[in-house]
Coordinates of C-alpha atoms in Angstrom, one line a residue:
X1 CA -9.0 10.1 5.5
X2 CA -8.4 11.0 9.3
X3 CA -9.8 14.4 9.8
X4 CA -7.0 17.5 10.6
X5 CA -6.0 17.0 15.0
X6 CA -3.4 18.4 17.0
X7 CA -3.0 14.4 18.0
X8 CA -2.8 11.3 16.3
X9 CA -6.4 9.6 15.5
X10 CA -7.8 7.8 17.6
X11 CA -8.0 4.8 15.1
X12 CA -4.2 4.5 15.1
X13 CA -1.9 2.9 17.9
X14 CA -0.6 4.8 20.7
X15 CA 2.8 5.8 20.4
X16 CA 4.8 4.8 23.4
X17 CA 6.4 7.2 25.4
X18 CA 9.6 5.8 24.8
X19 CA 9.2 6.9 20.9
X20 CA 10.6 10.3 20.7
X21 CA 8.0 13.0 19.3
X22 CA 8.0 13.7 15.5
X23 CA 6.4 16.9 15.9
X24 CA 6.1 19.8 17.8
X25 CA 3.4 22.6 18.2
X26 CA 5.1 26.4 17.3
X27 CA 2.4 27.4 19.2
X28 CA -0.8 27.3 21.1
X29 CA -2.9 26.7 17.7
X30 CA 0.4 26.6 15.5
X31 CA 1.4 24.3 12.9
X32 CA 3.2 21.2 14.1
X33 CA 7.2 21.2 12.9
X34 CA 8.3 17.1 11.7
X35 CA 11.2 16.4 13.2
X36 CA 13.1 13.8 10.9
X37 CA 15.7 13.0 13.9
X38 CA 14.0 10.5 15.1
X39 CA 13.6 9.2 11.7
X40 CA 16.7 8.7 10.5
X41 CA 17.3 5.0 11.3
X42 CA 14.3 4.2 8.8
X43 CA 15.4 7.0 6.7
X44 CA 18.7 5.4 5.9
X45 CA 17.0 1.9 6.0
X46 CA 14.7 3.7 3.0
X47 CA 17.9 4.8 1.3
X48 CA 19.6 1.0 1.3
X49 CA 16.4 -0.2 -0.1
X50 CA 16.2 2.5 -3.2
X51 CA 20.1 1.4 -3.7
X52 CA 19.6 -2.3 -3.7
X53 CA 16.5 -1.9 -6.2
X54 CA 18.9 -0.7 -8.8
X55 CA 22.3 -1.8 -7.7
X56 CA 22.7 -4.7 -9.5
X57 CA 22.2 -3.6 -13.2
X58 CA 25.6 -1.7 -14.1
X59 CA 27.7 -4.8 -12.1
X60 CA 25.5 -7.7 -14.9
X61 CA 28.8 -7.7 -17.1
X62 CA 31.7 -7.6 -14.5
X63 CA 29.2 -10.1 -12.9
X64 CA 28.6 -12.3 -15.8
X65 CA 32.8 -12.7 -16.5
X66 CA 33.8 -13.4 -12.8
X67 CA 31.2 -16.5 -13.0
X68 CA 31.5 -17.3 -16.1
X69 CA 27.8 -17.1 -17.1
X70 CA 26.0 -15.5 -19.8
X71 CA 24.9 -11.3 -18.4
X72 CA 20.8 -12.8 -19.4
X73 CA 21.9 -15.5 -16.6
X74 CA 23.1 -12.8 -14.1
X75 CA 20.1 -10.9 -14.6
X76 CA 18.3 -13.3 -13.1
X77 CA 19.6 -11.9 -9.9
X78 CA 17.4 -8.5 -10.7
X79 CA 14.2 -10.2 -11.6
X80 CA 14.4 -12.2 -8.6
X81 CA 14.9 -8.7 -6.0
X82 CA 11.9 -7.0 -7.8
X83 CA 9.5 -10.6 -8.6
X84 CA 10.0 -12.0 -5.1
X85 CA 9.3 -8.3 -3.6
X86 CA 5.8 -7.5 -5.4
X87 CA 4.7 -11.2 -4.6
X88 CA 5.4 -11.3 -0.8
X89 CA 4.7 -7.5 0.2
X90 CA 1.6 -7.6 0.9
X91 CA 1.5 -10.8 3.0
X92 CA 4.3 -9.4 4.8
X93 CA 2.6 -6.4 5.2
X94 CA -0.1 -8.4 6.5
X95 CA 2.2 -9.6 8.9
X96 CA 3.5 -6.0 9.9
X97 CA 0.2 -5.1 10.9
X98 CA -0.8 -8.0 12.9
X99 CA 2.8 -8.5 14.6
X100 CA 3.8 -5.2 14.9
X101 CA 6.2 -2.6 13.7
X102 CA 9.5 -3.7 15.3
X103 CA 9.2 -6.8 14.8
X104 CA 9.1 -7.5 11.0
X105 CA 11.3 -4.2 10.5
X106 CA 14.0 -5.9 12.9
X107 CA 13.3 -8.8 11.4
X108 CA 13.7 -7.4 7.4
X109 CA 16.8 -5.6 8.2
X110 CA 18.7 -8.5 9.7
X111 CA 17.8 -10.9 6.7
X112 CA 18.7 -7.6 4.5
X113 CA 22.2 -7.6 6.2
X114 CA 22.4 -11.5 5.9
X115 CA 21.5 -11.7 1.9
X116 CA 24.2 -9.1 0.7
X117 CA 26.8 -10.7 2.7
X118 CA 25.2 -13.9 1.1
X119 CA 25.6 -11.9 -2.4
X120 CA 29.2 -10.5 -1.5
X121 CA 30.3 -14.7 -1.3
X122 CA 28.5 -15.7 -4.2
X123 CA 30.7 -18.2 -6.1
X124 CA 28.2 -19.2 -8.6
X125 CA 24.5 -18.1 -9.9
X126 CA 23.1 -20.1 -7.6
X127 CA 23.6 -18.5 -4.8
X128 CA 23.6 -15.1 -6.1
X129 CA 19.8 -15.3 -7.3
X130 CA 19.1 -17.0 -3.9
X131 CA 20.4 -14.2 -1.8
X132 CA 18.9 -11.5 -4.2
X133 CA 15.2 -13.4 -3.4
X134 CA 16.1 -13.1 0.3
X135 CA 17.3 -9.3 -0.1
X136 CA 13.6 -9.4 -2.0
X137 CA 11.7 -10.6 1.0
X138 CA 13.8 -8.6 3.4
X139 CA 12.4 -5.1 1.6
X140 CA 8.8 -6.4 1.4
X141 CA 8.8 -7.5 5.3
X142 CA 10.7 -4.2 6.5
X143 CA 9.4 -1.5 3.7
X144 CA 5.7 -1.6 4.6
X145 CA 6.2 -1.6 8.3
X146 CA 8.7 1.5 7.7
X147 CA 5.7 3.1 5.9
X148 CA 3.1 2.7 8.7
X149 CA 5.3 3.6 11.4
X150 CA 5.9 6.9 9.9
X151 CA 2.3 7.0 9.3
X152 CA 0.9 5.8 12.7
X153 CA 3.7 7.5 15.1
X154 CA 3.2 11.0 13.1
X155 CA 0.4 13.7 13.6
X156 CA -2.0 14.7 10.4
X157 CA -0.7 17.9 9.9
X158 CA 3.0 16.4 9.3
X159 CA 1.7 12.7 7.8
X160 CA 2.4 14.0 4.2
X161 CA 5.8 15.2 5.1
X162 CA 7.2 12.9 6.8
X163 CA 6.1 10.3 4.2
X164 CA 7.5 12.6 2.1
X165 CA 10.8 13.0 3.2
X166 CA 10.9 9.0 3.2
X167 CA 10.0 8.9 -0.1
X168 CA 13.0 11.4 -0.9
X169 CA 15.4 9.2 0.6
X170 CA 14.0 6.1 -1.0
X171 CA 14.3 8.1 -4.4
X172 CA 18.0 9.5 -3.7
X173 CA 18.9 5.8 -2.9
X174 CA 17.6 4.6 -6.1
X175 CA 19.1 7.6 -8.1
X176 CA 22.4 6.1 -6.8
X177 CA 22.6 2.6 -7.1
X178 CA 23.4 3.3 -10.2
X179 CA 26.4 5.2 -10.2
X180 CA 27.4 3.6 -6.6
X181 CA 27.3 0.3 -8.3
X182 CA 29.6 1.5 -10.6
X183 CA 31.9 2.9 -8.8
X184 CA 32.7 0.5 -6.1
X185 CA 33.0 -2.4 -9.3
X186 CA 35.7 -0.5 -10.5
X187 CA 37.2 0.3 -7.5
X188 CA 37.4 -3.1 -5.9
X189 CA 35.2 -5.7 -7.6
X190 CA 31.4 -5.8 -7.7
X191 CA 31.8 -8.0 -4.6
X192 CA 32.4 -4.5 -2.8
X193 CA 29.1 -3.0 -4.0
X194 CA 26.8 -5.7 -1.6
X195 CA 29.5 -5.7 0.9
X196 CA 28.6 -1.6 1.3
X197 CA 25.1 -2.5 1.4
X198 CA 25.6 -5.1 4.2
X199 CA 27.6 -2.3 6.2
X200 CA 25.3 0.5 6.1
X201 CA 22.7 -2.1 6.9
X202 CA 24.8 -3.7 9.9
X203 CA 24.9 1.0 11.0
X204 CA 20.9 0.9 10.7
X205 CA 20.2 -1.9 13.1
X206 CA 21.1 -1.0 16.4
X207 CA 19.8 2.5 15.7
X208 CA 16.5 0.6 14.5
X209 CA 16.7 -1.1 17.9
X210 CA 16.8 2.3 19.5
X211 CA 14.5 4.0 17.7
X212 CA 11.3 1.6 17.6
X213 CA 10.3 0.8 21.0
X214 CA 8.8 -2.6 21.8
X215 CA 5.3 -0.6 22.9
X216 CA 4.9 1.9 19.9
X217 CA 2.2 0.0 17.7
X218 CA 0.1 -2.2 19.4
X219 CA -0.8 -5.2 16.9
X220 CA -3.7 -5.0 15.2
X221 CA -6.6 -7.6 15.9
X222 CA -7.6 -10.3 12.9
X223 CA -6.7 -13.0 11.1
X224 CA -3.6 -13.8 9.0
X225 CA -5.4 -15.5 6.1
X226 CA -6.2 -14.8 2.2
X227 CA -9.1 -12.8 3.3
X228 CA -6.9 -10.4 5.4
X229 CA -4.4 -10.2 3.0
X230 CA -6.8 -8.7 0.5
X231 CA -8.6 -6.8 2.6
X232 CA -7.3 -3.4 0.8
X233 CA -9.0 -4.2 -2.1
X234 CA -12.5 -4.3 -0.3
X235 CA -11.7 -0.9 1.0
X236 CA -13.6 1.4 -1.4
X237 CA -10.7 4.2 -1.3
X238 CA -8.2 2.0 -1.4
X239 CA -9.3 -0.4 -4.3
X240 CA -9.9 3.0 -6.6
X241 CA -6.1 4.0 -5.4
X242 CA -4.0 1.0 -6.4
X243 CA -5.9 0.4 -9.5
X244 CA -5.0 4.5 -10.3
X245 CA -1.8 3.6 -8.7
X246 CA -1.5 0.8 -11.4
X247 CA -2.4 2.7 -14.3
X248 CA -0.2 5.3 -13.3
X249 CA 2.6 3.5 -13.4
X250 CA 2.4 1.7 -16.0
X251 CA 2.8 5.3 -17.8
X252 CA 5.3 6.6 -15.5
X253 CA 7.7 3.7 -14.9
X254 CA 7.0 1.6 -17.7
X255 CA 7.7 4.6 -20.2
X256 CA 10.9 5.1 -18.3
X257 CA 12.3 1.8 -19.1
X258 CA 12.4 3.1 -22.6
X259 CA 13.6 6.9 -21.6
X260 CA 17.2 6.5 -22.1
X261 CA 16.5 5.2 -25.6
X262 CA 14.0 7.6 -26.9
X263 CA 16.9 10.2 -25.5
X264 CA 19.9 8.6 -26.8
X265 CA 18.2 8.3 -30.5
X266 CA 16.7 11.8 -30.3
X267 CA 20.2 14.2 -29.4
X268 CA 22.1 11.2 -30.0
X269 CA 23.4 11.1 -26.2
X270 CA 26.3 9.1 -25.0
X271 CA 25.9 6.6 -21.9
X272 CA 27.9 9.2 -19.7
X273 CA 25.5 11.7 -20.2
X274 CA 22.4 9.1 -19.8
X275 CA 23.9 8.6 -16.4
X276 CA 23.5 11.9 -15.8
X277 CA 20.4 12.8 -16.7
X278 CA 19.5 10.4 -13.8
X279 CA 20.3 13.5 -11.1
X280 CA 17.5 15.2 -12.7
X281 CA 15.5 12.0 -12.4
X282 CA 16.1 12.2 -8.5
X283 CA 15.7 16.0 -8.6
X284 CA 12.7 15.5 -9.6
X285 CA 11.6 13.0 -7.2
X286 CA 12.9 14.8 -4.5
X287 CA 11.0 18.1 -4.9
X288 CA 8.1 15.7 -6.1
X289 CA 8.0 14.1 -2.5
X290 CA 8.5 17.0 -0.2
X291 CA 6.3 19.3 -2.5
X292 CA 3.4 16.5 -2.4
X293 CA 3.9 16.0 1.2
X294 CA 3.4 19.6 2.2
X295 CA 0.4 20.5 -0.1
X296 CA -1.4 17.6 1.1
X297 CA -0.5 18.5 4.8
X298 CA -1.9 22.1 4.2
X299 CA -5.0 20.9 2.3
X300 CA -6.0 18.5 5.6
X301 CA -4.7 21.6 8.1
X302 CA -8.1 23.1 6.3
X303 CA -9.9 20.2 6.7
X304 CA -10.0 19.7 2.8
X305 CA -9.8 15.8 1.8
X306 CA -11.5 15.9 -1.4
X307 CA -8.4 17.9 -3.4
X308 CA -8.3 15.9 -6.8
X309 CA -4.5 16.2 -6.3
X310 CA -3.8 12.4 -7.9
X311 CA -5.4 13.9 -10.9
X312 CA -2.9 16.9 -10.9
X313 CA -0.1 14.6 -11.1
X314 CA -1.8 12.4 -13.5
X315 CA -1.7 16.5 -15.8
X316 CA 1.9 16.8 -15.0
X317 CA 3.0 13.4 -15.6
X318 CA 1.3 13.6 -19.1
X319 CA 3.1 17.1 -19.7
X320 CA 6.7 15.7 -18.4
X321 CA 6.5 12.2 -21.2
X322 CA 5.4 14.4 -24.0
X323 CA 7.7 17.2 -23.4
X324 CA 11.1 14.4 -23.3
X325 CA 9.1 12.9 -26.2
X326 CA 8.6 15.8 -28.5
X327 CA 10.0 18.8 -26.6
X328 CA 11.8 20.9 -29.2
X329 CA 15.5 20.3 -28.5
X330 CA 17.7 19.0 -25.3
X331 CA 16.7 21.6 -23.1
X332 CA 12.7 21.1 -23.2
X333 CA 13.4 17.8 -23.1
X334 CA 15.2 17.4 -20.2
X335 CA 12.6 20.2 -18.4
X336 CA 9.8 17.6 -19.7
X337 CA 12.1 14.7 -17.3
X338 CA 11.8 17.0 -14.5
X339 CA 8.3 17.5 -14.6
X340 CA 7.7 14.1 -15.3
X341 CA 9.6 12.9 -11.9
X342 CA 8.2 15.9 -10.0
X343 CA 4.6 14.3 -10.8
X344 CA 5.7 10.4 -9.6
X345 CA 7.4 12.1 -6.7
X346 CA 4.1 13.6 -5.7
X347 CA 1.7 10.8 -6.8
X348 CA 3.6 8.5 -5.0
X349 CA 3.5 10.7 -1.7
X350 CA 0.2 11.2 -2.1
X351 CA -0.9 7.7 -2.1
X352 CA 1.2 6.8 0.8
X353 CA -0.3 9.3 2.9
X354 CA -3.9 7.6 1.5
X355 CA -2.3 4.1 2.9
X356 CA -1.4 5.2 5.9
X357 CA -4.8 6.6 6.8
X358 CA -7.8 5.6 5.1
X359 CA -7.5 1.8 7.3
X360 CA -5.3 2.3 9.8
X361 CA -5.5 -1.3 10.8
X362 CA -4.1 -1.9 7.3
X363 CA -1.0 0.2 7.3
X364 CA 0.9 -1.7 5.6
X365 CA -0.7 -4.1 4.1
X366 CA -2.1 -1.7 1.9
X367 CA 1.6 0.2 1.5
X368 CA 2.4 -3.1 0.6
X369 CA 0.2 -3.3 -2.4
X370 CA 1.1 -0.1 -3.6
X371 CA 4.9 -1.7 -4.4
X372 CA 3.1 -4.8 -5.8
X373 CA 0.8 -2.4 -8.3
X374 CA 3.7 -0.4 -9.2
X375 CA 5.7 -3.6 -10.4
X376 CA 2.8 -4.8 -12.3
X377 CA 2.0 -1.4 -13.4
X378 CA 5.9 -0.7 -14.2
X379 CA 5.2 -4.8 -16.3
X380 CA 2.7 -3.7 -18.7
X381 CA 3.4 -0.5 -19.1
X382 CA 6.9 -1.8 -20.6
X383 CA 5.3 -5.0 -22.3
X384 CA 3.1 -2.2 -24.0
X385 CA 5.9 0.3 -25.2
X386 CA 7.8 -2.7 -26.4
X387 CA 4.6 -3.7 -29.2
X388 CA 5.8 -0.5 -30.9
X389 CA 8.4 -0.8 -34.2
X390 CA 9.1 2.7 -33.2
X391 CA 10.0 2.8 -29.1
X392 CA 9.7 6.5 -29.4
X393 CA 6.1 6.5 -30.4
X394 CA 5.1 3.5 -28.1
X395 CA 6.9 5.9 -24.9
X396 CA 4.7 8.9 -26.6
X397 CA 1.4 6.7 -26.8
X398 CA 1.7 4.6 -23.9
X399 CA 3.2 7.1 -21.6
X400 CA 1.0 9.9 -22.1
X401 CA -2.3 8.2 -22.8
X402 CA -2.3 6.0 -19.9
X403 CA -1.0 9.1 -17.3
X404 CA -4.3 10.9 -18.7
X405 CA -6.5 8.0 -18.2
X406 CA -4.9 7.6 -14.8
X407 CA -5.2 11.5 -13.9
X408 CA -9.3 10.8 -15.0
X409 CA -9.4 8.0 -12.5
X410 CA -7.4 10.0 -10.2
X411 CA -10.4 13.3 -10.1
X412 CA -12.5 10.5 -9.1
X413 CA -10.0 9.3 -5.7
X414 CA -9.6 13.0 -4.8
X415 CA -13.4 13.8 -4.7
X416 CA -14.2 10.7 -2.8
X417 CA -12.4 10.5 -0.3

């Protein structure tokens, strides 16, 4: 990882002076202050991508009866968003780094914009599915290239926290899809739900234009082909990352799937009070991501790049699933949800910040296979729950012996790098 400076590395692209400064000494030798102000067009852009990701699944019946299709049909909608993301990230991401920043992110938003209005007119399936792919390969071209422009236009001693702060909004976005989705369906048809997304996205792009200056990444030299594209994984740091990165998730978010259940048959919880327990999911993300991003900013401040901090949250992620599993009553429970969010919130940080520093040439490339090893994580780690009889046990076993086996592999990142 880049070693502690008062300036970016040298290894990543200048920032051009038209880029306002994220950071700011508090003094001669003081710590650098993130500014998020001149984040906040990729901030919000992070915030419309955590909403679309789980937008669709409370609108799958009102959906379903407007078109006159079974809800399994309409959910075809979701598994194209999420499929057609993990596939085309990182070739995207390859694209990000070769191209540049502004262009893919530009070029992501608009096709963002285009595919919810594209949803919003959907008269059939057909078209529905097709502009959920395209809202699909919108995220994978522009999510990455956010990533490694916070990464590339921020110093060291701020990297964590500004990717953390990203990560925050992501996670508030995806906390609210839910309950947004809702809402605007019953206020005015789920039509209104993508026609919100297409606003907020039409707001973002002329601050995007403003923000990210032609000149502040220069592309990065190399070839566009299969070789390139895969590069990551011939990084040692990297490939030990996304493989941890893979088995984490396949305990964090593949557990999850099956959290609502395991809670609903345990205190016998109504779907109101499901819904809520989702703030303490974001809750925990949030302090997850800001808390991760500062620890790991302090640790490089002291020039310490070895902390075995993905094995920490691999600990607290293993404490969080077996406390909502087994915790003694509601209230350990729901403590057990917090700490389990507060570790993805933190894990996920942290292995951003790896990303967007081990190859800087690779920015996002390599953010981009993070998202594709979290879906496949997310994949099996549900596939495996679901072999239980008892779902309970299977989010016990699964979720608590694949977060240790990911916190073991995790001691191994941290002391390597």
């Amino acid at each position: 990882m880049d070693s502690p400076a008062s300036s970016p590395s040298p290894a990543s692209p200048p920032v051009s002076s038209s880029a306002s400064a994220p950071a700011t000494a508090a003094g001669s030798g003081g710590p650098a202050r993130f500014r998020w102000g001149p984040y906040a067009s990729v901030l919000l852009l992070l915030f419309l991508f955590g909403t679309e990701t789980f937008l669709v699944s409370p609108l799958l019946p009102t959906i379903a009866s407007d078109l006159s299709i079974p809800e399994s049909a309409a959910a075809y909608s979701v598994t194209a968003y999420v499929l057609v993301y993990a596939v085309c990230a990182p070739f995207l991401g390859l694209v990000s780094d070769r191209a540049g920043r502004r262009r893919t992110l530009l070029a992501g938003a608009v096709l963002f914009l285009l595919s919810n209005v594209a949803a919003a007119l959907s008269e059939g399936l057909t078209l529905l599915v097709v502009s959920r792919a395209l809202a699909g390969v919108a995220a994978a071209a522009a999510g990455p290239a956010i990533w490694a422009h916070i990464s590339e236009t921020t110093e060291d001693t701020v990297r964590g926290r500004a990717l953390g702060l990203g990560m925050a909004f992501f996670s508030c976005g995806q906390v609210l899809g839910v309950p947004l989705g809702s809402l605007l369906a019953g206020a005015a048809g789920w039509r209104a739900a993508f026609w919100a997304m297409g606003i907020g996205t039409l707001v973002v792009v002329p601050m995007l234009l403003r923000r990210i200056p032609a000149g502040a990444a220069a592309p990065a030299s190399g070839g566009m082909g299969a070789g390139a594209v895969f590069a990551p994984w011939g990084h040692g740091a990297l490939r030990r990352s996304l493989l941890v990165n893979t088995v984490f998730n396949a305990a964090n978010l593949g557990a999850y799937t099956f959290m609502g259940v395991v809670l609903a048959e345990r205190f016998d919880l109504s779907v109101t009070v499901l819904g809520l327990i989702g703030v303490l999911v974001g809750a925990g993300s949030v302090v997850g991501s800001t808390v991760g991003g500062r620890l790991g900013d302090r640790a490089r401040a002291r020039g310490r790049t070895d902390l075995p901090t993905p094995a920490v949250w691999g600990v607290l992620l293993a404490v969080g699933v077996a406390l909502t599993v087994w915790g003694p009553g509601l209230v350990l429970a729901l403590v057990g949800v917090v700490i389990w969010f507060v570790a993805s919130g933190g894990f996920v940080t942290d292995q951003q910040t790896l990303a967007g520093t081990a190859a800087p040439e690779l920015r996002a490339t390599s953010s981009a296979w993070l998202t594709s090893t979290m879906y496949a994580g997310t994949g099996v780690g549900a596939w495996a729950v679901g072999l239980f009889t008892d779902l309970t046990l299977g989010t016990a076993v699964i979720g608590v012996s694949l977060a240790i086996v990911a916190a073991l592999g995790g001691l191994r990142v941290g002391t390597r790098r």
